[in-house]
PDB file of C-alpha atoms and ligand atoms in Angstrom:
ATOM      1  CA  MET I   1     -13.742 123.169 195.508  1.00 93.00           C
ATOM      2  CA  GLN I   2     -15.941 120.871 197.190  1.00 95.00           C
ATOM      3  CA  VAL I   3     -18.624 122.305 199.473  1.00 97.00           C
ATOM      4  CA  ILE I   4     -19.564 120.437 202.056  1.00 97.00           C
ATOM      5  CA  ILE I   5     -22.689 121.971 204.301  1.00 97.00           C
ATOM      6  CA  LEU I   6     -23.256 119.812 207.356  1.00 96.00           C
ATOM      7  CA  GLU I   7     -26.301 121.035 210.066  1.00 96.00           C
ATOM      8  CA  ASN I   8     -23.792 122.151 213.041  1.00 98.00           C
ATOM      9  CA  PRO I   9     -20.975 122.546 213.718  1.00 98.00           C
ATOM     10  CA  GLU I  10     -20.086 119.045 216.005  1.00 98.00           C
ATOM     11  CA  GLU I  11     -21.252 117.380 212.794  1.00 98.00           C
ATOM     12  CA  VAL I  12     -18.316 119.488 210.871  1.00 98.00           C
ATOM     13  CA  ALA I  13     -15.515 117.898 213.378  1.00 98.00           C
ATOM     14  CA  GLN I  14     -16.730 114.765 212.090  1.00 98.00           C
ATOM     15  CA  HIS I  15     -16.411 114.897 209.218  1.00 97.00           C
ATOM     16  CA  ALA I  16     -13.557 116.564 209.132  1.00 98.00           C
ATOM     17  CA  SER I  17     -12.084 113.500 211.466  1.00 98.00           C
ATOM     18  CA  GLN I  18     -12.750 111.579 208.890  1.00 96.00           C
ATOM     19  CA  TRP I  19     -10.255 112.893 206.520  1.00 97.00           C
ATOM     20  CA  VAL I  20      -7.597 112.999 208.988  1.00 98.00           C
ATOM     21  CA  VAL I  21      -8.398 109.149 210.324  1.00 98.00           C
ATOM     22  CA  GLU I  22      -7.997 108.164 206.589  1.00 96.00           C
ATOM     23  CA  LEU I  23      -5.111 109.743 205.526  1.00 97.00           C
ATOM     24  CA  ILE I  24      -2.662 108.441 209.323  1.00 97.00           C
ATOM     25  CA  THR I  25      -4.894 104.923 208.602  1.00 97.00           C
ATOM     26  CA  LYS I  26      -3.419 104.741 205.167  1.00 95.00           C
ATOM     27  CA  LYS I  27      -0.336 105.706 204.460  1.00 96.00           C
ATOM     28  CA  ALA I  28       2.720 105.481 205.858  1.00 96.00           C
ATOM     29  CA  LYS I  29       4.010 108.461 206.740  1.00 97.00           C
ATOM     30  CA  PRO I  30       1.267 111.155 206.375  1.00 98.00           C
ATOM     31  CA  VAL I  31       2.296 114.730 206.898  1.00 98.00           C
ATOM     32  CA  LEU I  32      -0.341 116.637 208.396  1.00 98.00           C
ATOM     33  CA  GLY I  33      -0.329 120.473 208.215  1.00 98.00           C
ATOM     34  CA  LEU I  34      -2.356 121.786 212.205  1.00 98.00           C
ATOM     35  CA  ALA I  35      -4.642 125.070 212.431  1.00 98.00           C
ATOM     36  CA  THR I  36      -4.789 126.128 215.671  1.00 97.00           C
ATOM     37  CA  GLY I  37      -7.529 129.090 216.998  1.00 95.00           C
ATOM     38  CA  SER I  38     -11.153 127.812 218.226  1.00 95.00           C
ATOM     39  CA  THR I  39     -12.806 126.096 215.080  1.00 97.00           C
ATOM     40  CA  PRO I  40     -10.282 122.055 214.695  1.00 98.00           C
ATOM     41  CA  ILE I  41     -10.548 121.694 218.638  1.00 98.00           C
ATOM     42  CA  SER I  42     -13.093 119.673 218.265  1.00 98.00           C
ATOM     43  CA  LEU I  43     -11.875 118.216 215.824  1.00 98.00           C
ATOM     44  CA  TYR I  44      -8.610 117.907 218.158  1.00 98.00           C
ATOM     45  CA  LYS I  45     -11.381 116.318 220.354  1.00 98.00           C
ATOM     46  CA  ASN I  46     -12.456 113.560 218.270  1.00 98.00           C
ATOM     47  CA  LEU I  47      -8.859 113.212 217.280  1.00 98.00           C
ATOM     48  CA  VAL I  48      -7.888 112.643 220.166  1.00 98.00           C
ATOM     49  CA  LYS I  49     -10.933 110.082 221.416  1.00 98.00           C
ATOM     50  CA  SER I  50     -10.392 108.115 218.442  1.00 98.00           C
ATOM     51  CA  HIS I  51      -6.049 107.069 219.513  1.00 98.00           C
ATOM     52  CA  GLN I  52      -8.387 105.767 223.397  1.00 97.00           C
ATOM     53  CA  GLU I  53     -11.328 104.959 222.236  1.00 97.00           C
ATOM     54  CA  ASP I  54     -10.553 103.675 219.229  1.00 96.00           C
ATOM     55  CA  GLN I  55      -6.650 102.636 219.433  1.00 96.00           C
ATOM     56  CA  ILE I  56      -5.753 104.723 215.798  1.00 97.00           C
ATOM     57  CA  ASP I  57      -1.297 106.133 215.881  1.00 98.00           C
ATOM     58  CA  PHE I  58      -0.568 108.752 215.417  1.00 98.00           C
ATOM     59  CA  SER I  59       3.250 107.450 215.929  1.00 98.00           C
ATOM     60  CA  HIS I  60       3.619 107.858 212.285  1.00 98.00           C
ATOM     61  CA  VAL I  61       2.767 111.097 211.754  1.00 98.00           C
ATOM     62  CA  THR I  62       4.422 113.937 211.000  1.00 98.00           C
ATOM     63  CA  SER I  63       2.831 117.718 211.576  1.00 98.00           C
ATOM     64  CA  PHE I  64       3.576 121.251 210.389  1.00 98.00           C
ATOM     65  CA  ASN I  65       0.925 124.165 212.288  1.00 98.00           C
ATOM     66  CA  LEU I  66       0.486 126.852 210.659  1.00 98.00           C
ATOM     67  CA  ASP I  67       2.007 129.493 212.175  1.00 98.00           C
ATOM     68  CA  GLU I  68       3.698 130.597 215.644  1.00 97.00           C
ATOM     69  CA  TYR I  69       3.546 134.054 217.467  1.00 96.00           C
ATOM     70  CA  HIS I  70       7.002 135.691 216.866  1.00 96.00           C
ATOM     71  CA  ASN I  71       9.865 135.954 219.404  1.00 94.00           C
ATOM     72  CA  ILE I  72       7.219 134.679 222.487  1.00 94.00           C
ATOM     73  CA  ASP I  73       8.469 131.275 224.837  1.00 91.00           C
ATOM     74  CA  ILE I  74       7.856 128.117 223.673  1.00 88.00           C
ATOM     75  CA  ALA I  75       6.478 127.785 227.431  1.00 91.00           C
ATOM     76  CA  ASN I  76       4.064 130.257 227.012  1.00 93.00           C
ATOM     77  CA  GLU I  77       0.567 129.480 227.452  1.00 93.00           C
ATOM     78  CA  GLN I  78      -0.521 131.397 224.349  1.00 93.00           C
ATOM     79  CA  SER I  79       1.840 130.137 222.610  1.00 95.00           C
ATOM     80  CA  TYR I  80       0.785 127.394 219.671  1.00 97.00           C
ATOM     81  CA  ARG I  81       3.296 125.370 220.859  1.00 97.00           C
ATOM     82  CA  VAL I  82       1.299 124.788 224.267  1.00 97.00           C
ATOM     83  CA  PHE I  83      -1.860 125.123 222.219  1.00 97.00           C
ATOM     84  CA  MET I  84      -1.891 122.043 220.170  1.00 98.00           C
ATOM     85  CA  LYS I  85       0.568 119.905 223.101  1.00 98.00           C
ATOM     86  CA  ASN I  86      -2.569 120.504 225.434  1.00 98.00           C
ATOM     87  CA  HIS I  87      -5.274 120.010 223.209  1.00 98.00           C
ATOM     88  CA  LEU I  88      -3.701 117.023 220.651  1.00 98.00           C
ATOM     89  CA  PHE I  89      -0.051 116.218 221.312  1.00 98.00           C
ATOM     90  CA  ASP I  90       0.388 115.178 224.875  1.00 98.00           C
ATOM     91  CA  LYS I  91      -2.720 113.810 224.775  1.00 98.00           C
ATOM     92  CA  ILE I  92      -1.927 111.603 221.719  1.00 98.00           C
ATOM     93  CA  ASN I  93       0.776 108.856 220.565  1.00 98.00           C
ATOM     94  CA  ILE I  94       2.041 111.366 218.098  1.00 98.00           C
ATOM     95  CA  ASP I  95       6.438 111.615 218.633  1.00 98.00           C
ATOM     96  CA  GLN I  96       7.093 115.353 220.177  1.00 97.00           C
ATOM     97  CA  LYS I  97      10.255 115.400 217.815  1.00 98.00           C
ATOM     98  CA  ASN I  98       8.367 115.792 215.397  1.00 98.00           C
ATOM     99  CA  THR I  99       6.127 117.847 214.805  1.00 98.00           C
ATOM    100  CA  HIS I 100       7.091 121.270 213.795  1.00 98.00           C
ATOM    101  CA  LEU I 101       5.671 125.352 214.594  1.00 98.00           C
ATOM    102  CA  PRO I 102       7.811 127.936 212.259  1.00 98.00           C
ATOM    103  CA  THR I 103       8.843 129.759 215.493  1.00 97.00           C
ATOM    104  CA  CYS I 104      11.936 132.712 214.951  1.00 97.00           C
ATOM    105  CA  THR I 105      12.818 134.689 218.341  1.00 95.00           C
ATOM    106  CA  GLN I 106      14.317 138.068 219.125  1.00 93.00           C
ATOM    107  CA  ASN I 107      17.410 136.526 218.056  1.00 95.00           C
ATOM    108  CA  GLU I 108      16.788 135.388 214.851  1.00 97.00           C
ATOM    109  CA  ASN I 109      16.230 136.043 211.076  1.00 98.00           C
ATOM    110  CA  PRO I 110      12.402 135.788 210.483  1.00 98.00           C
ATOM    111  CA  ARG I 111      13.736 135.339 206.636  1.00 97.00           C
ATOM    112  CA  VAL I 112      15.722 132.760 207.430  1.00 98.00           C
ATOM    113  CA  GLN I 113      13.297 131.240 209.173  1.00 98.00           C
ATOM    114  CA  GLY I 114      11.065 131.091 207.374  1.00 98.00           C
ATOM    115  CA  LEU I 115      12.806 129.678 204.228  1.00 98.00           C
ATOM    116  CA  ALA I 116      14.149 126.829 207.445  1.00 98.00           C
ATOM    117  CA  TYR I 117      10.334 125.542 207.360  1.00 98.00           C
ATOM    118  CA  GLU I 118      10.030 125.227 203.627  1.00 98.00           C
ATOM    119  CA  GLU I 119      12.884 123.214 203.723  1.00 98.00           C
ATOM    120  CA  LYS I 120      12.139 121.236 206.424  1.00 98.00           C
ATOM    121  CA  ILE I 121       8.196 120.525 204.765  1.00 98.00           C
ATOM    122  CA  LYS I 122      10.037 120.144 201.727  1.00 98.00           C
ATOM    123  CA  HIS I 123      12.029 117.125 203.422  1.00 98.00           C
ATOM    124  CA  ALA I 124       9.194 115.786 204.799  1.00 98.00           C
ATOM    125  CA  GLY I 125       8.367 115.637 201.718  1.00 98.00           C
ATOM    126  CA  GLY I 126       5.100 118.018 201.518  1.00 98.00           C
ATOM    127  CA  ILE I 127       1.695 118.008 203.236  1.00 98.00           C
ATOM    128  CA  ASP I 128      -0.689 115.034 202.801  1.00 98.00           C
ATOM    129  CA  LEU I 129      -3.994 117.171 204.106  1.00 98.00           C
ATOM    130  CA  GLN I 130      -3.581 121.262 205.531  1.00 98.00           C
ATOM    131  CA  ILE I 131      -6.178 121.876 207.922  1.00 98.00           C
ATOM    132  CA  LEU I 132      -7.579 125.377 208.041  1.00 98.00           C
ATOM    133  CA  GLY I 133      -9.717 127.503 209.204  1.00 98.00           C
ATOM    134  CA  ILE I 134     -10.640 130.380 207.936  1.00 98.00           C
ATOM    135  CA  GLY I 135     -10.720 135.026 209.806  1.00 95.00           C
ATOM    136  CA  ALA I 136     -13.961 136.799 210.044  1.00 94.00           C
ATOM    137  CA  ASN I 137     -11.200 139.153 207.652  1.00 94.00           C
ATOM    138  CA  GLY I 138     -10.742 136.086 205.127  1.00 97.00           C
ATOM    139  CA  HIS I 139      -7.126 134.748 206.498  1.00 96.00           C
ATOM    140  CA  ILE I 140      -5.854 131.443 206.665  1.00 98.00           C
ATOM    141  CA  GLY I 141      -3.812 130.831 209.233  1.00 97.00           C
ATOM    142  CA  PHE I 142      -2.679 134.613 209.792  1.00 96.00           C
ATOM    143  CA  ASN I 143      -2.359 135.554 205.737  1.00 97.00           C
ATOM    144  CA  GLU I 144      -4.311 138.885 206.396  1.00 94.00           C
ATOM    145  CA  PRO I 145      -5.741 141.147 203.448  1.00 96.00           C
ATOM    146  CA  THR I 146      -3.454 141.791 201.279  1.00 96.00           C
ATOM    147  CA  SER I 147      -1.168 138.788 201.033  1.00 96.00           C
ATOM    148  CA  SER I 148       0.744 138.323 198.091  1.00 97.00           C
ATOM    149  CA  LEU I 149      -1.150 135.307 196.461  1.00 96.00           C
ATOM    150  CA  ARG I 150       2.693 133.546 196.193  1.00 97.00           C
ATOM    151  CA  SER I 151       3.504 133.554 199.615  1.00 98.00           C
ATOM    152  CA  LYS I 152       5.690 131.087 201.831  1.00 98.00           C
ATOM    153  CA  THR I 153       6.418 131.130 205.336  1.00 98.00           C
ATOM    154  CA  ARG I 154       7.525 135.177 206.294  1.00 98.00           C
ATOM    155  CA  ILE I 155       7.012 137.100 209.956  1.00 98.00           C
ATOM    156  CA  LYS I 156       2.937 139.365 209.114  1.00 96.00           C
ATOM    157  CA  THR I 157       2.109 142.560 210.671  1.00 95.00           C
ATOM    158  CA  LEU I 158      -1.156 141.609 212.726  1.00 93.00           C
ATOM    159  CA  THR I 159      -4.213 143.206 211.567  1.00 91.00           C
ATOM    160  CA  GLN I 160      -6.388 145.073 213.517  1.00 93.00           C
ATOM    161  CA  GLN I 161      -9.305 142.992 212.911  1.00 88.00           C
ATOM    162  CA  THR I 162      -7.202 139.459 214.160  1.00 88.00           C
ATOM    163  CA  LEU I 163      -5.695 141.417 217.704  1.00 92.00           C
ATOM    164  CA  GLN I 164      -9.201 142.445 218.560  1.00 91.00           C
ATOM    165  CA  ASP I 165     -10.741 139.121 217.235  1.00 85.00           C
ATOM    166  CA  ASN I 166      -7.780 137.340 218.715  1.00 88.00           C
ATOM    167  CA  SER I 167      -7.809 139.403 222.165  1.00 91.00           C
ATOM    168  CA  ARG I 168     -11.297 137.290 223.455  1.00 91.00           C
ATOM    169  CA  LEU I 169      -8.366 134.692 224.500  1.00 88.00           C
ATOM    170  CA  PHE I 170      -5.335 137.357 226.951  1.00 90.00           C
ATOM    171  CA  LYS I 171      -6.287 138.459 229.830  1.00 91.00           C
ATOM    172  CA  ALA I 172      -6.471 142.311 230.257  1.00 89.00           C
ATOM    173  CA  ASP I 173      -2.472 143.139 231.590  1.00 89.00           C
ATOM    174  CA  GLU I 174      -1.548 140.685 229.691  1.00 89.00           C
ATOM    175  CA  TYR I 175       1.381 140.474 226.030  1.00 87.00           C
ATOM    176  CA  GLN I 176      -0.294 139.846 223.108  1.00 91.00           C
ATOM    177  CA  PRO I 177       2.005 138.964 220.729  1.00 93.00           C
ATOM    178  CA  THR I 178       1.390 141.686 217.430  1.00 94.00           C
ATOM    179  CA  MET I 179       3.308 139.916 214.378  1.00 96.00           C
ATOM    180  CA  ALA I 180       3.471 135.474 214.009  1.00 97.00           C
ATOM    181  CA  MET I 181       5.417 133.155 211.525  1.00 98.00           C
ATOM    182  CA  THR I 182       3.410 132.017 209.327  1.00 98.00           C
ATOM    183  CA  MET I 183       2.787 129.919 206.395  1.00 98.00           C
ATOM    184  CA  GLY I 184       1.954 131.657 203.154  1.00 98.00           C
ATOM    185  CA  ILE I 185      -0.063 131.626 200.757  1.00 98.00           C
ATOM    186  CA  SER I 186       2.035 129.560 197.904  1.00 98.00           C
ATOM    187  CA  THR I 187       2.781 127.498 201.325  1.00 98.00           C
ATOM    188  CA  ILE I 188      -1.611 126.397 201.778  1.00 98.00           C
ATOM    189  CA  LEU I 189      -1.303 126.125 198.336  1.00 98.00           C
ATOM    190  CA  ASP I 190       1.629 123.558 197.472  1.00 98.00           C
ATOM    191  CA  ALA I 191       0.034 120.975 200.410  1.00 98.00           C
ATOM    192  CA  LYS I 192      -2.084 118.501 198.388  1.00 98.00           C
ATOM    193  CA  TYR I 193      -5.089 118.503 200.217  1.00 98.00           C
ATOM    194  CA  VAL I 194      -6.315 121.640 202.007  1.00 98.00           C
ATOM    195  CA  LEU I 195      -9.739 120.916 204.349  1.00 98.00           C
ATOM    196  CA  LEU I 196     -10.524 124.458 206.013  1.00 98.00           C
ATOM    197  CA  MET I 197     -13.646 124.219 208.334  1.00 98.00           C
ATOM    198  CA  ALA I 198     -15.865 127.309 209.088  1.00 98.00           C
ATOM    199  CA  THR I 199     -18.815 127.190 211.754  1.00 98.00           C
ATOM    200  CA  GLY I 200     -20.326 130.521 213.202  1.00 98.00           C
ATOM    201  CA  THR I 201     -22.437 133.273 210.673  1.00 98.00           C
ATOM    202  CA  ASN I 202     -19.865 136.109 211.349  1.00 97.00           C
ATOM    203  CA  LYS I 203     -18.052 133.467 209.121  1.00 98.00           C
ATOM    204  CA  ALA I 204     -20.855 133.429 206.691  1.00 98.00           C
ATOM    205  CA  THR I 205     -18.877 137.101 205.357  1.00 98.00           C
ATOM    206  CA  ALA I 206     -15.361 135.692 203.838  1.00 98.00           C
ATOM    207  CA  VAL I 207     -17.251 131.786 203.070  1.00 98.00           C
ATOM    208  CA  ASN I 208     -18.902 133.840 200.875  1.00 98.00           C
ATOM    209  CA  ASP I 209     -16.394 135.592 199.610  1.00 98.00           C
ATOM    210  CA  MET I 210     -13.538 132.506 199.488  1.00 98.00           C
ATOM    211  CA  ILE I 211     -16.127 130.362 197.755  1.00 97.00           C
ATOM    212  CA  THR I 212     -17.950 132.684 195.332  1.00 96.00           C
ATOM    213  CA  GLY I 213     -16.496 136.652 195.327  1.00 95.00           C
ATOM    214  CA  PRO I 214     -13.377 137.232 192.944  1.00 97.00           C
ATOM    215  CA  LEU I 215      -9.530 136.384 193.256  1.00 97.00           C
ATOM    216  CA  SER I 216      -8.555 138.460 195.456  1.00 97.00           C
ATOM    217  CA  ALA I 217      -5.985 139.389 198.085  1.00 97.00           C
ATOM    218  CA  ILE I 218      -8.458 141.438 199.909  1.00 97.00           C
ATOM    219  CA  CYS I 219      -9.987 137.556 201.167  1.00 98.00           C
ATOM    220  CA  PRO I 220      -6.742 135.178 201.012  1.00 98.00           C
ATOM    221  CA  ALA I 221      -9.102 131.980 201.688  1.00 98.00           C
ATOM    222  CA  SER I 222      -9.487 132.756 197.092  1.00 98.00           C
ATOM    223  CA  ALA I 223      -6.556 131.419 197.095  1.00 98.00           C
ATOM    224  CA  LEU I 224      -8.860 128.049 197.610  1.00 98.00           C
ATOM    225  CA  GLN I 225      -9.890 128.982 194.451  1.00 98.00           C
ATOM    226  CA  LEU I 226      -7.210 127.891 192.331  1.00 98.00           C
ATOM    227  CA  HIS I 227      -6.075 124.561 194.374  1.00 98.00           C
ATOM    228  CA  GLU I 228      -6.921 120.987 193.439  1.00 96.00           C
ATOM    229  CA  HIS I 229      -8.090 119.570 196.218  1.00 97.00           C
ATOM    230  CA  ALA I 230     -10.232 122.696 198.557  1.00 98.00           C
ATOM    231  CA  ILE I 231     -12.578 121.059 200.691  1.00 97.00           C
ATOM    232  CA  ILE I 232     -14.683 123.402 202.770  1.00 98.00           C
ATOM    233  CA  VAL I 233     -16.563 121.888 205.862  1.00 98.00           C
ATOM    234  CA  LEU I 234     -19.463 124.275 206.859  1.00 98.00           C
ATOM    235  CA  ASP I 235     -22.488 124.229 209.904  1.00 98.00           C
ATOM    236  CA  LYS I 236     -25.100 125.974 207.951  1.00 97.00           C
ATOM    237  CA  ALA I 237     -25.190 129.304 210.506  1.00 98.00           C
ATOM    238  CA  ALA I 238     -21.180 129.378 208.244  1.00 98.00           C
ATOM    239  CA  ALA I 239     -22.982 128.768 204.856  1.00 98.00           C
ATOM    240  CA  SER I 240     -25.910 131.593 205.486  1.00 97.00           C
ATOM    241  CA  GLU I 241     -24.504 133.775 203.129  1.00 97.00           C
ATOM    242  CA  LEU I 242     -23.820 131.682 200.377  1.00 97.00           C
ATOM    243  CA  ALA I 243     -26.467 130.880 197.164  1.00 90.00           C
ATOM    244  CA  ASN I 244     -26.771 127.427 195.250  1.00 87.00           C
ATOM    245  CA  GLN I 245     -27.422 125.504 198.747  1.00 92.00           C
ATOM    246  CA  GLU I 246     -29.409 123.131 197.075  1.00 92.00           C
ATOM    247  CA  TYR I 247     -26.886 122.082 193.980  1.00 93.00           C
ATOM    248  CA  PHE I 248     -23.728 122.411 197.280  1.00 94.00           C
ATOM    249  CA  ILE I 249     -26.245 119.374 199.313  1.00 93.00           C
ATOM    250  CA  TRP I 250     -27.107 117.731 196.237  1.00 94.00           C
ATOM    251  CA  ALA I 251     -23.483 117.360 194.970  1.00 93.00           C
ATOM    252  CA  ASN I 252     -22.249 116.222 197.799  1.00 93.00           C
ATOM    253  CA  GLU I 253     -24.076 113.823 198.258  1.00 93.00           C
ATOM    254  CA  GLU I 254     -23.074 112.432 194.804  1.00 94.00           C
ATOM    255  CA  HIS I 255     -19.872 113.254 196.076  1.00 92.00           C
ATOM    256  CA  GLN I 256     -20.146 110.870 198.767  1.00 91.00           C
ATOM    257  CA  LYS I 257     -21.554 108.249 197.559  1.00 94.00           C
ATOM    258  CA  ILE I 258     -18.255 108.242 194.845  1.00 94.00           C
ATOM    259  CA  ASN I 259     -16.097 108.583 198.137  1.00 91.00           C
ATOM    260  CA  LYS I 260     -17.678 105.520 199.989  1.00 92.00           C
ATOM    261  CA  THR I 261     -16.732 103.379 197.146  1.00 94.00           C
ATOM    262  CA  TYR I 262     -12.927 105.426 196.933  1.00 94.00           C
ATOM    263  CA  GLY I 263     -12.488 106.057 200.185  1.00 91.00           C
ATOM    264  CA  PHE I 264     -11.416 110.019 200.663  1.00 92.00           C
ATOM    265  CA  PHE I 265      -7.645 110.341 199.031  1.00 91.00           C
ATOM    266  CA  LEU I 266      -6.802 109.579 195.295  1.00 87.00           C
TER     267      LEU I 266
HETATM  268  P1  PGA Y 301     -11.661 130.899 214.868  1.00 56.10           P
HETATM  269  O1  PGA Y 301     -10.206 131.221 214.037  1.00 56.10           O
HETATM  270  O2  PGA Y 301     -10.554 129.642 214.496  1.00 56.10           O
HETATM  271  O3  PGA Y 301     -10.705 131.006 216.614  1.00 56.10           O
HETATM  272  O4  PGA Y 301     -12.047 131.492 214.822  1.00 56.10           O
HETATM  273  C1  PGA Y 301      -9.626 131.083 212.187  1.00 56.10           C
HETATM  274  C2  PGA Y 301      -8.585 131.598 212.629  1.00 56.10           C
HETATM  275  O5  PGA Y 301      -8.267 133.500 212.244  1.00 56.10           O
HETATM  276  O6  PGA Y 301      -7.892 130.961 211.158  1.00 56.10           O
END
């Protein structure tokens, strides 16, 4: 794992956007894995800015989102499709036909839908860079604690903690879905690079468990310890429970020298 500890959330977003911009400017057919939630919003703001001000082109990009609520209308304001349109897709020149979310309506078989999503990812050549957030309970995507470490895209029932954490986004009288389709942990581990962003003290315990804890289904993000190229970008608050911070800061300075000379990717 490459652990990068930065001063504040703005620096985290800035760093993450450098990875994305490098990928899409260097690769002919880049495949991006995207995430929803509060944390990546500032990354998307930076990407929109780089499109508007630096003419960064997204027309050749294919994207796959981590998750989507089960049986939600794609026009519903709470759907992750609308979230992505509002924060990114409608503001850049990506071809919306090449943007994918793991949908499943009431009349569709979630197992068939999950398999079809995996096939679409494979058909696109696999995900080059998967953006991730982390839940306070250690989830990645909607892979809640106790998720199988070998899981693929499938339907999951959300935990009370996740429902509680996300309830801030729903109005009092609004229906909050309790199930979602999500890429599995194995789907995420198959991405060539993963970049996890975490900010704020409410993530500090999950971040510490992910980096230094045992590999365990109780902290699904700990599965990233098995990934060949996992980049963990933290602000100081999210890193606050990590021992060995001096080592991570020093190792990152050394790493950045290599990145400067050879670029971020292999
Ligand atoms: P957040 O969610 O960015 O809204 O904190 C992260 C996640 O649950 O993956």
